[in-house]
Amino acid sequence: MSGTSEGPRAPAGTSPEAVGTPVTERHTAGPAGERTAGPAGAAEAAEAAGERTAHRAAAPYGEAALRRAADDAATELRDHRAAFNAATLPMAVVDGRGHVVRANDALGGLLGTTSRALDGRQACELVDLASDDRTWHAYREVLQGRRSRFRCTRRLKHPDGRTLWAEVTVVPMTGTSAAEPARVLLTVADISDRRELQDRLRHLQMHDPVTRLPNRTLFFERLSVALEIPPYQDDSMLPRHGRIGLCYLDLDGFKAINDTLGHRIGDRLLAAVAGRLTDCAENDASSNPGGSRLVARLGGDEFAILVEDSGGTEALTELARSVLTALQHPFDLAGHRLSVSASIGVVERPVAGTSPTGLMQAADTTLYWAKADGRARWTLFDPERNAHRMTRQALSSTLRPAVERGEFTLEYQPLVGMADGVVRGVEALVRWNHPQFGVLSPNRFVGIAEEDGSIVQLGRWILRTACRQARRWQLDHPDEPALFISVNVAVRQVWDSDLVADVAQILNETGLAPGLLQLELTESAVMGSGGRPLRALQALSDMGVRIAIDDFGTGYSNLAYLSRLPVSVLKLDGAFVKGFRYEDGTHPSPADETIVEAMVQLAHRLGLTVTAECVETAGQAERLRRIGCDTGQGWLYSRAVAPELIAALITARPTPG
């Protein structure tokens, strides 16, 4: 029988080289086909047996490692629990259904109970997470694994009765999957001190240091909140907060007090005014219960009283009256008795459709009206008056471009000789063909042009156009006596432009003789002339241009100026001529007739001619002719008409002789 010989086993510690080389024989099949191992098969069997022995020997060492790992994990868990319980930050472990699994002692102390008593409680009830839908929804998203973190601020009641502010944070803990955490960690941080500091800083930021009243920032914040209420379409169903009112006031004369007595007294006066305004608002709230009143200083000497849930226009104007009455009493400050008044703009309207900007614009406009109307009064917002102001603003913004776009035209009204009814000249009257407002007469825009200075550009265009037209009439009708052209000139044209140079240039361009040009200035403008204006008028007169005083008798009427100014014509104001009416049954005014007669005689003695304006009836014309007026102007003769109709009047004049 074949076998395998491995030789003697080496003693322990003997190196492998000391062992003899084994002899390997072939495997042979034994009886019944069994495989008989030779020396190689014996080696394999021995190796397998060695592995089993080694595994049995290593088993005690693996179990020890597992025990050590388990002990370490238990120790770590005990440490974590100890840290969780000992932490000063209130915490709780919450399961996916929102129940408290474990809470630490700090949370129990915060809520006035033990941590054990919190087990199984709904966490949302402990820290008020279900009071509003937005917070509740975010909290549920963290519980369901759809949100990685949630934080909110809550106002809680401490067991000792005081209110505290807490910052609640909810974050997922490790669970079965990252998407669906099995549990979340809820922490509650007491931020009362931080909140108190923030409130203190906000109060300083939102209040005026002089008067202690809410400042402009807080006022507009409150105003915006008040107007965020959804509008109601049915006025009959409006709740009490459906209207809002505002008294916007400015102290009259405060600047003089501040400049003369100093800012210290000025600040004390502002504080005293603030106190009286607060008293008025509180008294109004007691007599008209409803919405709140906010008294604020908007800056400088401007204050506002915002009335939410206004009781209507009458209630708000009553508040404005009480403010004026309260401020009428003198203020005794640092040995000074000071008196101030206030101008108040009052605006009251529905909340629906009202914006903070629109409300303040209306209040500012109304305050301006109160000051313009004489100060020391309240003025209620008037939509029609505001529409006129808006139209005026629209005209002002488009006036200059309108000159360049050619939107202005001239019409001409005849000046007729009172003695013979012959047309002597015409007055050029400007019209504005506005694309939005239609044809506008001069009284709608000339004042605006004088304010913004565009009258210089417009006046130059009027002068050039009128002179060119007068020259054309002269050339078209060479056999007829030439008409003079009368053009109105604003005093600002004399100050802001070289009127003398403009007139000389235009006369040269058009070829019109200087004697055929008459410039009209109002009495108030001419009577105060001195220096440059007086020199300009004198230069124009020396050039041969006629100077007329328009609306004479309604301004200064300083007759001494007539001897100094280079005036050649007086135009009597139409207010005097109206006293000459007989035809319509109006009783004539003897005083007007006497005044006109005296002015005509005075003018003639000074070598001046007289033109009567607004002649509307034949009776007026006859009486003015007998008094001695030289020319007349008015609807009796003709309205202002296009230049083509003036040409017809020229050919219709009777031939002299």
PDB file of N, CA and C in Angstrom, residues 269-325:
ATOM      1  N   LEU A 269     -39.373 123.565  23.176  1.00  0.00           N
ATOM      2  CA  LEU A 269     -40.675 123.931  22.625  1.00  0.00           C
ATOM      3  C   LEU A 269     -41.272 122.762  21.839  1.00  0.00           C
ATOM      4  N   LEU A 270     -40.446 122.072  21.073  1.00  0.00           N
ATOM      5  CA  LEU A 270     -40.936 120.918  20.332  1.00  0.00           C
ATOM      6  C   LEU A 270     -41.460 119.836  21.280  1.00  0.00           C
ATOM      7  N   ALA A 271     -40.743 119.618  22.381  1.00  0.00           N
ATOM      8  CA  ALA A 271     -41.189 118.620  23.353  1.00  0.00           C
ATOM      9  C   ALA A 271     -42.515 119.030  23.988  1.00  0.00           C
ATOM     10  N   ALA A 272     -42.668 120.318  24.276  1.00  0.00           N
ATOM     11  CA  ALA A 272     -43.923 120.793  24.860  1.00  0.00           C
ATOM     12  C   ALA A 272     -45.074 120.663  23.871  1.00  0.00           C
ATOM     13  N   VAL A 273     -44.807 120.965  22.612  1.00  0.00           N
ATOM     14  CA  VAL A 273     -45.836 120.805  21.576  1.00  0.00           C
ATOM     15  C   VAL A 273     -46.225 119.340  21.457  1.00  0.00           C
ATOM     16  N   ALA A 274     -45.237 118.445  21.506  1.00  0.00           N
ATOM     17  CA  ALA A 274     -45.520 117.018  21.418  1.00  0.00           C
ATOM     18  C   ALA A 274     -46.435 116.565  22.544  1.00  0.00           C
ATOM     19  N   GLY A 275     -46.212 117.111  23.754  1.00  0.00           N
ATOM     20  CA  GLY A 275     -47.073 116.756  24.876  1.00  0.00           C
ATOM     21  C   GLY A 275     -48.512 117.179  24.652  1.00  0.00           C
ATOM     22  N   ARG A 276     -48.718 118.381  24.130  1.00  0.00           N
ATOM     23  CA  ARG A 276     -50.083 118.844  23.884  1.00  0.00           C
ATOM     24  C   ARG A 276     -50.750 118.048  22.765  1.00  0.00           C
ATOM     25  N   LEU A 277     -49.979 117.691  21.742  1.00  0.00           N
ATOM     26  CA  LEU A 277     -50.551 116.880  20.667  1.00  0.00           C
ATOM     27  C   LEU A 277     -50.966 115.504  21.189  1.00  0.00           C
ATOM     28  N   THR A 278     -50.140 114.937  22.060  1.00  0.00           N
ATOM     29  CA  THR A 278     -50.478 113.634  22.639  1.00  0.00           C
ATOM     30  C   THR A 278     -51.747 113.725  23.467  1.00  0.00           C
ATOM     31  N   ASP A 279     -51.884 114.804  24.241  1.00  0.00           N
ATOM     32  CA  ASP A 279     -53.107 114.992  25.033  1.00  0.00           C
ATOM     33  C   ASP A 279     -54.331 115.108  24.130  1.00  0.00           C
ATOM     34  N   CYS A 280     -54.198 115.846  23.034  1.00  0.00           N
ATOM     35  CA  CYS A 280     -55.321 115.988  22.106  1.00  0.00           C
ATOM     36  C   CYS A 280     -55.714 114.648  21.511  1.00  0.00           C
ATOM     37  N   ALA A 281     -54.713 113.839  21.140  1.00  0.00           N
ATOM     38  CA  ALA A 281     -55.001 112.529  20.559  1.00  0.00           C
ATOM     39  C   ALA A 281     -55.673 111.612  21.576  1.00  0.00           C
ATOM     40  N   GLU A 282     -55.215 111.652  22.825  1.00  0.00           N
ATOM     41  CA  GLU A 282     -55.824 110.812  23.861  1.00  0.00           C
ATOM     42  C   GLU A 282     -57.250 111.249  24.153  1.00  0.00           C
ATOM     43  N   ASN A 283     -57.486 112.557  24.213  1.00  0.00           N
ATOM     44  CA  ASN A 283     -58.854 113.043  24.447  1.00  0.00           C
ATOM     45  C   ASN A 283     -59.772 112.659  23.295  1.00  0.00           C
ATOM     46  N   ASP A 284     -59.237 112.718  22.083  1.00  0.00           N
ATOM     47  CA  ASP A 284     -60.041 112.333  20.930  1.00  0.00           C
ATOM     48  C   ASP A 284     -60.362 110.849  20.968  1.00  0.00           C
ATOM     49  N   ALA A 285     -59.414 110.032  21.399  1.00  0.00           N
ATOM     50  CA  ALA A 285     -59.650 108.595  21.476  1.00  0.00           C
ATOM     51  C   ALA A 285     -60.713 108.267  22.514  1.00  0.00           C
ATOM     52  N   SER A 286     -60.740 109.029  23.609  1.00  0.00           N
ATOM     53  CA  SER A 286     -61.739 108.765  24.641  1.00  0.00           C
ATOM     54  C   SER A 286     -63.136 109.192  24.204  1.00  0.00           C
ATOM     55  N   SER A 287     -63.228 110.271  23.432  1.00  0.00           N
ATOM     56  CA  SER A 287     -64.534 110.746  22.974  1.00  0.00           C
ATOM     57  C   SER A 287     -64.999 110.041  21.712  1.00  0.00           C
ATOM     58  N   ASN A 288     -64.047 109.491  20.928  1.00  0.00           N
ATOM     59  CA  ASN A 288     -64.381 108.751  19.704  1.00  0.00           C
ATOM     60  C   ASN A 288     -63.673 107.406  19.736  1.00  0.00           C
ATOM     61  N   PRO A 289     -64.142 106.482  20.565  1.00  0.00           N
ATOM     62  CA  PRO A 289     -63.453 105.191  20.689  1.00  0.00           C
ATOM     63  C   PRO A 289     -63.486 104.425  19.384  1.00  0.00           C
ATOM     64  N   GLY A 290     -62.466 103.641  19.208  1.00  0.00           N
ATOM     65  CA  GLY A 290     -62.357 102.858  17.970  1.00  0.00           C
ATOM     66  C   GLY A 290     -60.911 102.525  17.709  1.00  0.00           C
ATOM     67  N   GLY A 291     -60.386 102.994  16.598  1.00  0.00           N
ATOM     68  CA  GLY A 291     -59.005 102.710  16.229  1.00  0.00           C
ATOM     69  C   GLY A 291     -58.013 103.506  17.043  1.00  0.00           C
ATOM     70  N   SER A 292     -56.750 103.173  16.870  1.00  0.00           N
ATOM     71  CA  SER A 292     -55.685 103.819  17.629  1.00  0.00           C
ATOM     72  C   SER A 292     -55.289 105.146  17.010  1.00  0.00           C
ATOM     73  N   ARG A 293     -54.638 105.990  17.806  1.00  0.00           N
ATOM     74  CA  ARG A 293     -54.074 107.260  17.356  1.00  0.00           C
ATOM     75  C   ARG A 293     -52.566 107.200  17.541  1.00  0.00           C
ATOM     76  N   LEU A 294     -51.860 107.622  16.537  1.00  0.00           N
ATOM     77  CA  LEU A 294     -50.399 107.657  16.605  1.00  0.00           C
ATOM     78  C   LEU A 294     -49.942 109.090  16.364  1.00  0.00           C
ATOM     79  N   VAL A 295     -49.264 109.662  17.351  1.00  0.00           N
ATOM     80  CA  VAL A 295     -48.683 110.993  17.217  1.00  0.00           C
ATOM     81  C   VAL A 295     -47.203 110.815  16.928  1.00  0.00           C
ATOM     82  N   ALA A 296     -46.715 111.416  15.866  1.00  0.00           N
ATOM     83  CA  ALA A 296     -45.327 111.234  15.452  1.00  0.00           C
ATOM     84  C   ALA A 296     -44.724 112.563  15.042  1.00  0.00           C
ATOM     85  N   ARG A 297     -43.405 112.668  15.229  1.00  0.00           N
ATOM     86  CA  ARG A 297     -42.665 113.813  14.704  1.00  0.00           C
ATOM     87  C   ARG A 297     -41.962 113.337  13.435  1.00  0.00           C
ATOM     88  N   LEU A 298     -42.294 113.976  12.319  1.00  0.00           N
ATOM     89  CA  LEU A 298     -41.754 113.546  11.036  1.00  0.00           C
ATOM     90  C   LEU A 298     -40.444 114.228  10.688  1.00  0.00           C
ATOM     91  N   GLY A 299     -40.078 115.242  11.460  1.00  0.00           N
ATOM     92  CA  GLY A 299     -38.832 115.947  11.199  1.00  0.00           C
ATOM     93  C   GLY A 299     -39.027 117.442  11.307  1.00  0.00           C
ATOM     94  N   GLY A 300     -37.983 118.147  11.784  1.00  0.00           N
ATOM     95  CA  GLY A 300     -38.085 119.593  11.901  1.00  0.00           C
ATOM     96  C   GLY A 300     -39.234 119.978  12.810  1.00  0.00           C
ATOM     97  N   ASP A 301     -40.131 120.827  12.308  1.00  0.00           N
ATOM     98  CA  ASP A 301     -41.314 121.216  13.080  1.00  0.00           C
ATOM     99  C   ASP A 301     -42.578 120.604  12.489  1.00  0.00           C
ATOM    100  N   GLU A 302     -42.426 119.436  11.856  1.00  0.00           N
ATOM    101  CA  GLU A 302     -43.560 118.746  11.260  1.00  0.00           C
ATOM    102  C   GLU A 302     -43.994 117.576  12.147  1.00  0.00           C
ATOM    103  N   PHE A 303     -45.304 117.509  12.390  1.00  0.00           N
ATOM    104  CA  PHE A 303     -45.882 116.441  13.190  1.00  0.00           C
ATOM    105  C   PHE A 303     -47.042 115.825  12.418  1.00  0.00           C
ATOM    106  N   ALA A 304     -47.435 114.623  12.838  1.00  0.00           N
ATOM    107  CA  ALA A 304     -48.573 113.952  12.211  1.00  0.00           C
ATOM    108  C   ALA A 304     -49.350 113.205  13.278  1.00  0.00           C
ATOM    109  N   ILE A 305     -50.666 113.187  13.113  1.00  0.00           N
ATOM    110  CA  ILE A 305     -51.541 112.373  13.959  1.00  0.00           C
ATOM    111  C   ILE A 305     -52.280 111.415  13.029  1.00  0.00           C
ATOM    112  N   LEU A 306     -51.954 110.140  13.145  1.00  0.00           N
ATOM    113  CA  LEU A 306     -52.572 109.116  12.321  1.00  0.00           C
ATOM    114  C   LEU A 306     -53.737 108.507  13.086  1.00  0.00           C
ATOM    115  N   VAL A 307     -54.899 108.488  12.462  1.00  0.00           N
ATOM    116  CA  VAL A 307     -56.107 107.960  13.093  1.00  0.00           C
ATOM    117  C   VAL A 307     -56.565 106.738  12.308  1.00  0.00           C
ATOM    118  N   GLU A 308     -56.353 105.569  12.891  1.00  0.00           N
ATOM    119  CA  GLU A 308     -56.875 104.350  12.283  1.00  0.00           C
ATOM    120  C   GLU A 308     -58.336 104.188  12.691  1.00  0.00           C
ATOM    121  N   ASP A 309     -59.115 103.569  11.801  1.00  0.00           N
ATOM    122  CA  ASP A 309     -60.546 103.417  12.046  1.00  0.00           C
ATOM    123  C   ASP A 309     -61.175 104.791  12.284  1.00  0.00           C
ATOM    124  N   SER A 310     -60.957 105.691  11.340  1.00  0.00           N
ATOM    125  CA  SER A 310     -61.470 107.057  11.463  1.00  0.00           C
ATOM    126  C   SER A 310     -62.987 107.054  11.495  1.00  0.00           C
ATOM    127  N   GLY A 311     -63.523 107.966  12.299  1.00  0.00           N
ATOM    128  CA  GLY A 311     -64.967 108.098  12.404  1.00  0.00           C
ATOM    129  C   GLY A 311     -65.578 108.989  11.353  1.00  0.00           C
ATOM    130  N   GLY A 312     -64.770 109.476  10.407  1.00  0.00           N
ATOM    131  CA  GLY A 312     -65.289 110.327   9.352  1.00  0.00           C
ATOM    132  C   GLY A 312     -64.639 111.693   9.344  1.00  0.00           C
ATOM    133  N   THR A 313     -64.988 112.488   8.341  1.00  0.00           N
ATOM    134  CA  THR A 313     -64.380 113.803   8.155  1.00  0.00           C
ATOM    135  C   THR A 313     -64.666 114.733   9.329  1.00  0.00           C
ATOM    136  N   GLU A 314     -65.910 114.710   9.812  1.00  0.00           N
ATOM    137  CA  GLU A 314     -66.279 115.629  10.896  1.00  0.00           C
ATOM    138  C   GLU A 314     -65.475 115.358  12.153  1.00  0.00           C
ATOM    139  N   ALA A 315     -65.290 114.077  12.497  1.00  0.00           N
ATOM    140  CA  ALA A 315     -64.507 113.735  13.690  1.00  0.00           C
ATOM    141  C   ALA A 315     -63.054 114.151  13.534  1.00  0.00           C
ATOM    142  N   LEU A 316     -62.513 113.997  12.335  1.00  0.00           N
ATOM    143  CA  LEU A 316     -61.109 114.341  12.124  1.00  0.00           C
ATOM    144  C   LEU A 316     -60.900 115.855  12.150  1.00  0.00           C
ATOM    145  N   THR A 317     -61.814 116.604  11.560  1.00  0.00           N
ATOM    146  CA  THR A 317     -61.683 118.065  11.609  1.00  0.00           C
ATOM    147  C   THR A 317     -61.854 118.585  13.034  1.00  0.00           C
ATOM    148  N   GLU A 318     -62.651 117.888  13.834  1.00  0.00           N
ATOM    149  CA  GLU A 318     -62.785 118.274  15.239  1.00  0.00           C
ATOM    150  C   GLU A 318     -61.463 118.069  15.971  1.00  0.00           C
ATOM    151  N   LEU A 319     -60.750 117.003  15.639  1.00  0.00           N
ATOM    152  CA  LEU A 319     -59.418 116.790  16.217  1.00  0.00           C
ATOM    153  C   LEU A 319     -58.475 117.912  15.798  1.00  0.00           C
ATOM    154  N   ALA A 320     -58.530 118.330  14.539  1.00  0.00           N
ATOM    155  CA  ALA A 320     -57.678 119.427  14.066  1.00  0.00           C
ATOM    156  C   ALA A 320     -58.006 120.728  14.816  1.00  0.00           C
ATOM    157  N   ARG A 321     -59.292 120.985  15.060  1.00  0.00           N
ATOM    158  CA  ARG A 321     -59.670 122.188  15.808  1.00  0.00           C
ATOM    159  C   ARG A 321     -59.114 122.146  17.225  1.00  0.00           C
ATOM    160  N   SER A 322     -59.193 120.979  17.854  1.00  0.00           N
ATOM    161  CA  SER A 322     -58.685 120.873  19.226  1.00  0.00           C
ATOM    162  C   SER A 322     -57.179 121.094  19.278  1.00  0.00           C
ATOM    163  N   VAL A 323     -56.464 120.658  18.241  1.00  0.00           N
ATOM    164  CA  VAL A 323     -55.018 120.894  18.190  1.00  0.00           C
ATOM    165  C   VAL A 323     -54.724 122.389  18.082  1.00  0.00           C
ATOM    166  N   LEU A 324     -55.431 123.092  17.205  1.00  0.00           N
ATOM    167  CA  LEU A 324     -55.226 124.541  17.063  1.00  0.00           C
ATOM    168  C   LEU A 324     -55.528 125.262  18.366  1.00  0.00           C
ATOM    169  N   THR A 325     -56.602 124.846  19.045  1.00  0.00           N
ATOM    170  CA  THR A 325     -56.958 125.475  20.327  1.00  0.00           C
ATOM    171  C   THR A 325     -55.877 125.224  21.368  1.00  0.00           C
TER     172      THR A 325
END
